[in-house]
mmCIF file of C-alpha atoms in Angstrom:
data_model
loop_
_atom_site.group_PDB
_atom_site.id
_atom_site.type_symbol
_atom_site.label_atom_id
_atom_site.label_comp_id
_atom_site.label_asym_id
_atom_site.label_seq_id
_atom_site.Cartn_x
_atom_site.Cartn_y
_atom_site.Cartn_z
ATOM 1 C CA UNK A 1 0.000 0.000 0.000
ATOM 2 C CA UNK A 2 1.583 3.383 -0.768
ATOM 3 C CA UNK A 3 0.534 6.326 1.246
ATOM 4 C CA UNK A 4 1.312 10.136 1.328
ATOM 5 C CA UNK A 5 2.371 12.195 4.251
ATOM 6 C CA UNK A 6 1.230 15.458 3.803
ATOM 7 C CA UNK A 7 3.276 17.590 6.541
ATOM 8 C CA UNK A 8 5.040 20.861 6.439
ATOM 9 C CA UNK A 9 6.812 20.167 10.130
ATOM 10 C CA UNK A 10 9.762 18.412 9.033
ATOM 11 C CA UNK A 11 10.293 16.782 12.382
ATOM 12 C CA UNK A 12 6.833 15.074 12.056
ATOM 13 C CA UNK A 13 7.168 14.169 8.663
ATOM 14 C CA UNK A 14 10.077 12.414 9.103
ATOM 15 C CA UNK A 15 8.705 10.856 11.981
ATOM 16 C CA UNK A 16 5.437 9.417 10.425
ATOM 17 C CA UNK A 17 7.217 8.410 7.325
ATOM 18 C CA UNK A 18 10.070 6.502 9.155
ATOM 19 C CA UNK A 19 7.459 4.422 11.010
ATOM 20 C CA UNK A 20 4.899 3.877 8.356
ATOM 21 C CA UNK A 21 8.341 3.190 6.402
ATOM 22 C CA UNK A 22 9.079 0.591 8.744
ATOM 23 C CA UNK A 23 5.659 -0.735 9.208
ATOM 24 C CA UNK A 24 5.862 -2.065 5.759
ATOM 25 C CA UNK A 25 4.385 0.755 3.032
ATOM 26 C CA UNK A 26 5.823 2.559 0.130
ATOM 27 C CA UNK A 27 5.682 6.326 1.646
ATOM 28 C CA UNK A 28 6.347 9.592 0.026
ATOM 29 C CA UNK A 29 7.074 12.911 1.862
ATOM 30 C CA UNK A 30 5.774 16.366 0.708
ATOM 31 C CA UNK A 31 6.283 19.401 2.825
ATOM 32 C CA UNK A 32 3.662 21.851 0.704
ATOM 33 C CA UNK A 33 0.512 21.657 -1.321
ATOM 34 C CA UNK A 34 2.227 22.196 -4.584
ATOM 35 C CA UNK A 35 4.746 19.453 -4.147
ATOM 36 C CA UNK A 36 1.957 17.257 -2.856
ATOM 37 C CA UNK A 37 -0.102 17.907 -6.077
ATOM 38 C CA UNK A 38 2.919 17.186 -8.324
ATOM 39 C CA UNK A 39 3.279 13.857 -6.297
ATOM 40 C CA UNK A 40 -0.287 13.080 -7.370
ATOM 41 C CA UNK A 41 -0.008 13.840 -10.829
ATOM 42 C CA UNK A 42 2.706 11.144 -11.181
ATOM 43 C CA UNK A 43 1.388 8.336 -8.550
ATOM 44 C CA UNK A 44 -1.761 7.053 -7.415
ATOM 45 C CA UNK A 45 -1.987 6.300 -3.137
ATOM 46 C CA UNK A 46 -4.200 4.609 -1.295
ATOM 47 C CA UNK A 47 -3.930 6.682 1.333
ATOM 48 C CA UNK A 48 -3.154 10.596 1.835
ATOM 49 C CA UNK A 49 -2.575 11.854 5.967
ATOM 50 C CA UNK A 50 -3.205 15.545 5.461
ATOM 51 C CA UNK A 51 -2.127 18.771 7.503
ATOM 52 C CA UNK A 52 -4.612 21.415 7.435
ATOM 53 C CA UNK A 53 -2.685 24.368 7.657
ATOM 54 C CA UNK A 54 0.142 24.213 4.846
ATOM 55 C CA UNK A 55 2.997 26.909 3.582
ATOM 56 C CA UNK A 56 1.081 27.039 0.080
ATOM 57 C CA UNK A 57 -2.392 26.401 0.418
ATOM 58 C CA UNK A 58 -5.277 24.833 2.556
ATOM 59 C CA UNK A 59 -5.602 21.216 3.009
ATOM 60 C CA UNK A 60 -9.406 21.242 2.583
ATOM 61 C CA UNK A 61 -9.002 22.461 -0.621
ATOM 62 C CA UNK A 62 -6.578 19.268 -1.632
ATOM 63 C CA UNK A 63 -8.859 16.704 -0.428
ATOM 64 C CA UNK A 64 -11.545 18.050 -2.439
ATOM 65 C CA UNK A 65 -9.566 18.121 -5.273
ATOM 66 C CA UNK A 66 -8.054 14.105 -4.733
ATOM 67 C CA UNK A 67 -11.623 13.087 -3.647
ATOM 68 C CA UNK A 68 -13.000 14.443 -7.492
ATOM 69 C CA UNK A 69 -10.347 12.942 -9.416
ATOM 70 C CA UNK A 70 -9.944 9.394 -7.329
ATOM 71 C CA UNK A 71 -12.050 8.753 -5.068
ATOM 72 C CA UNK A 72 -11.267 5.593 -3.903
ATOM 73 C CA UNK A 73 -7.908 7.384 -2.021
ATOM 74 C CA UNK A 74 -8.678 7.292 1.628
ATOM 75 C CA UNK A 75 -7.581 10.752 3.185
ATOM 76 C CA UNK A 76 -6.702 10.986 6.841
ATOM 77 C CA UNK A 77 -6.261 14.814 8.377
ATOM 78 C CA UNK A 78 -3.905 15.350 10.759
ATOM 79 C CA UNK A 79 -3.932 18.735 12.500
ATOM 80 C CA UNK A 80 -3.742 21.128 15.144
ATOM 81 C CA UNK A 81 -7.023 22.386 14.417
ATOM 82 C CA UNK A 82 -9.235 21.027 16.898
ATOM 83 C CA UNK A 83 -12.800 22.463 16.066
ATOM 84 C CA UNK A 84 -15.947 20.991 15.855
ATOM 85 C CA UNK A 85 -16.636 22.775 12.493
ATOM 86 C CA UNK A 86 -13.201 21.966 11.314
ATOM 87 C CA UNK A 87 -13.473 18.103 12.137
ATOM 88 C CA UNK A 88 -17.073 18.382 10.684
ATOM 89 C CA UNK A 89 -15.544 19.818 7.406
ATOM 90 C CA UNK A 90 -13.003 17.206 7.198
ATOM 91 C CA UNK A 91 -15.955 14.419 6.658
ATOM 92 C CA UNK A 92 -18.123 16.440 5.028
ATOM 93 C CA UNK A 93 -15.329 16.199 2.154
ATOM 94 C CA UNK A 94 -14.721 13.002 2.532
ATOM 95 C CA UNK A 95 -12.323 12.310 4.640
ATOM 96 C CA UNK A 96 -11.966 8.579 6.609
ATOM 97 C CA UNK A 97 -10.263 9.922 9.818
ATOM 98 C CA UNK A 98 -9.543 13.143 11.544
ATOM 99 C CA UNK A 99 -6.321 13.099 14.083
ATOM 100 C CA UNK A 100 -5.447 15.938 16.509
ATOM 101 C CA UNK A 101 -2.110 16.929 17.122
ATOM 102 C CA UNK A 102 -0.582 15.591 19.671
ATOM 103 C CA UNK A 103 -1.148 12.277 19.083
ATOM 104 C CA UNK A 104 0.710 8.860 20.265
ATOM 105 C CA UNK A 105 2.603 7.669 17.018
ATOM 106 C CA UNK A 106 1.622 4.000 17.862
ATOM 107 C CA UNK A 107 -2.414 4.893 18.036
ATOM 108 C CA UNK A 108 -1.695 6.742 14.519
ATOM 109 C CA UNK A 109 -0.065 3.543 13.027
ATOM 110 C CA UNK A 110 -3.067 1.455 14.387
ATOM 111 C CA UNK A 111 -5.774 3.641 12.865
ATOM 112 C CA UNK A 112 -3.657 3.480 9.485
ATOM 113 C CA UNK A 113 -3.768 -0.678 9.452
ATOM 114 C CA UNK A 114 -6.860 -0.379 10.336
ATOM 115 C CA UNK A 115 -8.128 2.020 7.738
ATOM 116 C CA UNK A 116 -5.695 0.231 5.051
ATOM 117 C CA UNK A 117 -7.109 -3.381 6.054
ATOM 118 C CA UNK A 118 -10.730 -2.464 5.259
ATOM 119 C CA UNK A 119 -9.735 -0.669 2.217
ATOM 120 C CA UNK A 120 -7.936 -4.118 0.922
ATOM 121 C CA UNK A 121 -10.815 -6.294 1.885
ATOM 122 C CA UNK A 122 -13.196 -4.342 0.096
ATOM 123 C CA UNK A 123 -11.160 -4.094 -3.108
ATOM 124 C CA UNK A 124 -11.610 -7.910 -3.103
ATOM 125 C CA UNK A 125 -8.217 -8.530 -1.585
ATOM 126 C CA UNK A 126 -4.222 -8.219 -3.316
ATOM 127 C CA UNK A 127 -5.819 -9.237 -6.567
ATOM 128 C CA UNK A 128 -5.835 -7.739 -10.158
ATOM 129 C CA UNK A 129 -8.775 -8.556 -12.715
ATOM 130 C CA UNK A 130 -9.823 -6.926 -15.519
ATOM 131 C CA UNK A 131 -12.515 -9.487 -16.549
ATOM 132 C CA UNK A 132 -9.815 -11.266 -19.044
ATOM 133 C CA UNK A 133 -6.724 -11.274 -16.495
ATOM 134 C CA UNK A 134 -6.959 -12.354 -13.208
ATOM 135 C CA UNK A 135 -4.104 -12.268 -10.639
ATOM 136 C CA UNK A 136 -4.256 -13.310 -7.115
ATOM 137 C CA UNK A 137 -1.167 -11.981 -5.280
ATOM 138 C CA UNK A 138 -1.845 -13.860 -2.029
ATOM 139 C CA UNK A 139 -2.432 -16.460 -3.464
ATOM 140 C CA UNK A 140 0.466 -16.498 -6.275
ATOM 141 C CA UNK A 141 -2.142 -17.997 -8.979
ATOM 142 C CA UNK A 142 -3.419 -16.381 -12.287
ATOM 143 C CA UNK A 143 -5.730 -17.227 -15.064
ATOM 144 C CA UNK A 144 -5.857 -15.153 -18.332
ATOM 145 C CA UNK A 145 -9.690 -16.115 -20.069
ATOM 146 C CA UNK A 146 -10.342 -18.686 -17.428
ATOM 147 C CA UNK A 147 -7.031 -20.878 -18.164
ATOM 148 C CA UNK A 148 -4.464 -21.080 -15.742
ATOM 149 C CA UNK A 149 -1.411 -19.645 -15.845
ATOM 150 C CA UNK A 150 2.454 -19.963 -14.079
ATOM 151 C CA UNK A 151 4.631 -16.866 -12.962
ATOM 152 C CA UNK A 152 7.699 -17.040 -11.363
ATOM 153 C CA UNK A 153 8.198 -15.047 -8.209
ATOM 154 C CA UNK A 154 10.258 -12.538 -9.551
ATOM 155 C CA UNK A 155 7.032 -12.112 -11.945
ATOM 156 C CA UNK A 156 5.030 -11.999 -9.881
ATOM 157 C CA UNK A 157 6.856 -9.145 -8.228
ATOM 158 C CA UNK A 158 7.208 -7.394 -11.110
ATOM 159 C CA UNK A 159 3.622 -7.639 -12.021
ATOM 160 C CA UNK A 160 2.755 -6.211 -8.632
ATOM 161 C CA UNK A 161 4.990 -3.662 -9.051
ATOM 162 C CA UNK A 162 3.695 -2.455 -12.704
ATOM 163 C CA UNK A 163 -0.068 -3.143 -11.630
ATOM 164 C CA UNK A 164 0.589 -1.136 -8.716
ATOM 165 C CA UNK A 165 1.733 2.092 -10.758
ATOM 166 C CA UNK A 166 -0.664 2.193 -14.003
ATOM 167 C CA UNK A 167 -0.166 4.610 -16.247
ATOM 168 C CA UNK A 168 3.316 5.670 -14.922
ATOM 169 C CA UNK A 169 6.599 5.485 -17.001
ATOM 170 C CA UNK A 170 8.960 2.824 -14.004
ATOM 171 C CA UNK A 171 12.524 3.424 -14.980
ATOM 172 C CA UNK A 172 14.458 0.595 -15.704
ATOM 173 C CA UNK A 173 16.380 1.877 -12.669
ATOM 174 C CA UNK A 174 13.541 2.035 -10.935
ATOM 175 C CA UNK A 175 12.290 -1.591 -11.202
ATOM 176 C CA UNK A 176 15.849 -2.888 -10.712
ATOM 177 C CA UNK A 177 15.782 -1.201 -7.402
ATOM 178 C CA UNK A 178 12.601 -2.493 -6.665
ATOM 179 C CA UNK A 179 13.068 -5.727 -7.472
ATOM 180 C CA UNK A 180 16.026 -6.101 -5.877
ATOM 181 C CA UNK A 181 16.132 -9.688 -3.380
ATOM 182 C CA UNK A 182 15.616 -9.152 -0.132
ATOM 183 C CA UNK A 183 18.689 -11.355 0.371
ATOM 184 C CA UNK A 184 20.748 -9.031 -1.676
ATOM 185 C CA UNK A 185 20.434 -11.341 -4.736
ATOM 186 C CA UNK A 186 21.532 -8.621 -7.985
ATOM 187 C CA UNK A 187 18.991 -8.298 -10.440
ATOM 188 C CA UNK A 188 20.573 -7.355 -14.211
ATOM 189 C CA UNK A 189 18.909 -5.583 -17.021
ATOM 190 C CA UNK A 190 19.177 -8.695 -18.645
ATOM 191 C CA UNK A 191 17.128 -10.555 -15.986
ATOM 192 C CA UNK A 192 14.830 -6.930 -16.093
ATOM 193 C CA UNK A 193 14.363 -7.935 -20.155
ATOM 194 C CA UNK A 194 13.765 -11.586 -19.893
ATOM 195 C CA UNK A 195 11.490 -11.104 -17.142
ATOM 196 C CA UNK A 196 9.202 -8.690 -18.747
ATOM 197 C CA UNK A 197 9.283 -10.734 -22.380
ATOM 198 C CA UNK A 198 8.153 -13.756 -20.535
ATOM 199 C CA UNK A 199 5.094 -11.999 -18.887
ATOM 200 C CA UNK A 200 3.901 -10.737 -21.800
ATOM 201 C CA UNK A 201 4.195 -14.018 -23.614
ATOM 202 C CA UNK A 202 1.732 -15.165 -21.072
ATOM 203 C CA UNK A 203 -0.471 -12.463 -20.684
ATOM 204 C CA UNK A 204 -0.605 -10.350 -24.198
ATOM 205 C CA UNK A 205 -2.625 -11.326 -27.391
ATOM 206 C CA UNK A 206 -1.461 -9.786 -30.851
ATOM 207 C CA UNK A 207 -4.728 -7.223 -30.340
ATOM 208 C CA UNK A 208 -4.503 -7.100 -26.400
ATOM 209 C CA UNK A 209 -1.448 -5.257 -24.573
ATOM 210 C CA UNK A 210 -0.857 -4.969 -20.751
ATOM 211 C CA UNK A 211 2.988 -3.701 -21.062
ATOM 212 C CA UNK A 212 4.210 -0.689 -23.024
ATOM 213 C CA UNK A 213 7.971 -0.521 -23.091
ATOM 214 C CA UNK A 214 8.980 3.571 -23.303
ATOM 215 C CA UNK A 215 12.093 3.388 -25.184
ATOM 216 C CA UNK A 216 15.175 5.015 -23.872
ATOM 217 C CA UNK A 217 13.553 4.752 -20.293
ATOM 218 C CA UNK A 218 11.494 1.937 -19.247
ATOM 219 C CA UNK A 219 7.631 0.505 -19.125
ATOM 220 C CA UNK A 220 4.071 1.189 -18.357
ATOM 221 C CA UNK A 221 1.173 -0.944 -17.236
ATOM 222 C CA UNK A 222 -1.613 -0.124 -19.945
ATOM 223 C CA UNK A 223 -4.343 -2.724 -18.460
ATOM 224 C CA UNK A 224 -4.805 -4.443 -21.700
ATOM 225 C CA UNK A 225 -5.648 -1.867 -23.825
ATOM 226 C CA UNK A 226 -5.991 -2.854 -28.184
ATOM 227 C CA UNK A 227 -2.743 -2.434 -29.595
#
């Protein structure tokens, strides 16, 4: 799950995003609206945690804007601003939490599992389907028009990774690093290659495609669009 932090005191933002880090999600930092919008225009998160009162703009007005272009992104404020109206505001707009500051870090990092875990199980769980493609993460099975299909692990990882980031240009740098074993195992761009020309032997028909390579820097997930 990737998540957003939202947070123009440093201190704090390092803070949450060193735990949340460590908790297990993907987490990007942004200090001001602007830099937070420019975040958004390049990645889509599951989950936003929001100050109020930022350097550049009003927090109210970014949730509005993320809750009419993706609704689905759970927003969590996290503020000084302890009002009824303000807190009232907050869910009027959409928002799935409202935290005042101070807060215990470990509470925060419960209410985000907790928010995050119902969010999974009603998106059916770590799975991908498109009606013709079906992958079930957990599960490490896949069928593509009802027949089953094998993936490696380190496809299946790089599936997860591509699915996980539609629409967005991943670097061949990027995916190296990502993929990268957790026992310090090197993956090449060789391996990189081979790995994505097996997937889409798998997955792709001559009208269907799920991978676009961007040449000169890397590849997109395209969700089967007609070639």
């Amino acid at each position: 799950m990737r998540i957003l932090v939202v947070e123009d005191d440093r201190l704090l933002n390092n803070t949450l995003c060193y735990n949340l880090s460590a908790t297990g999600y993907e987490v990007d930092a942004a200090l001001t609206k602007s830099v937070a919008e420019r975040f958004c225009r390049k990645q889509e998160y599951d989950l936003i945690v929001l100050d109020i009162n930022l350097p550049d703009g009003n927090g109210f007005d970014f949730c509005r804007d993320i809750k009419e272009s993706r609704p689905d992104t759970a927003v969590i404020f996290l503020t000084a601003n302890d009002m009824e109206s303000d807190m009232l505001k907050g869910y009027e707009l959409g928002a799935d939490d409202y935290v005042t500051k101070p807060f215990p870090i470990s509470v925060f990092q419960k209410k985000v599992a907790a928010l995050l875990s119902r969010m999974k199980k009603l998106a059916g769980g770590d799975c991908y389907n498109d009606g013709n493609l079906l992958i079930d993460f957990a599960e490490m099975t896949a069928t593509r028009d009802g027949e089953s299909i094998s993936f490696t692990p380190m496809e299946y990882r790089l599936l997860k990774i591509l699915i996980k980031n539609p629409r967005t240009v991943l670097t061949r740098q990027i995916l190296l690093e990502k993929l990268w074993d957790i026992d310090g195992n090197f993956v090449d761009e060789h391996a990189l290659t081979s790995t994505i020309s097996r997937i889409r032997s798998k997955i792709e028909k001559p009208d269907h495609a799920y991978i676009k390579t961007v040449y000169g820097m890397g590849y997109m997930w395209i969700g089967g669009s007609n070639k």
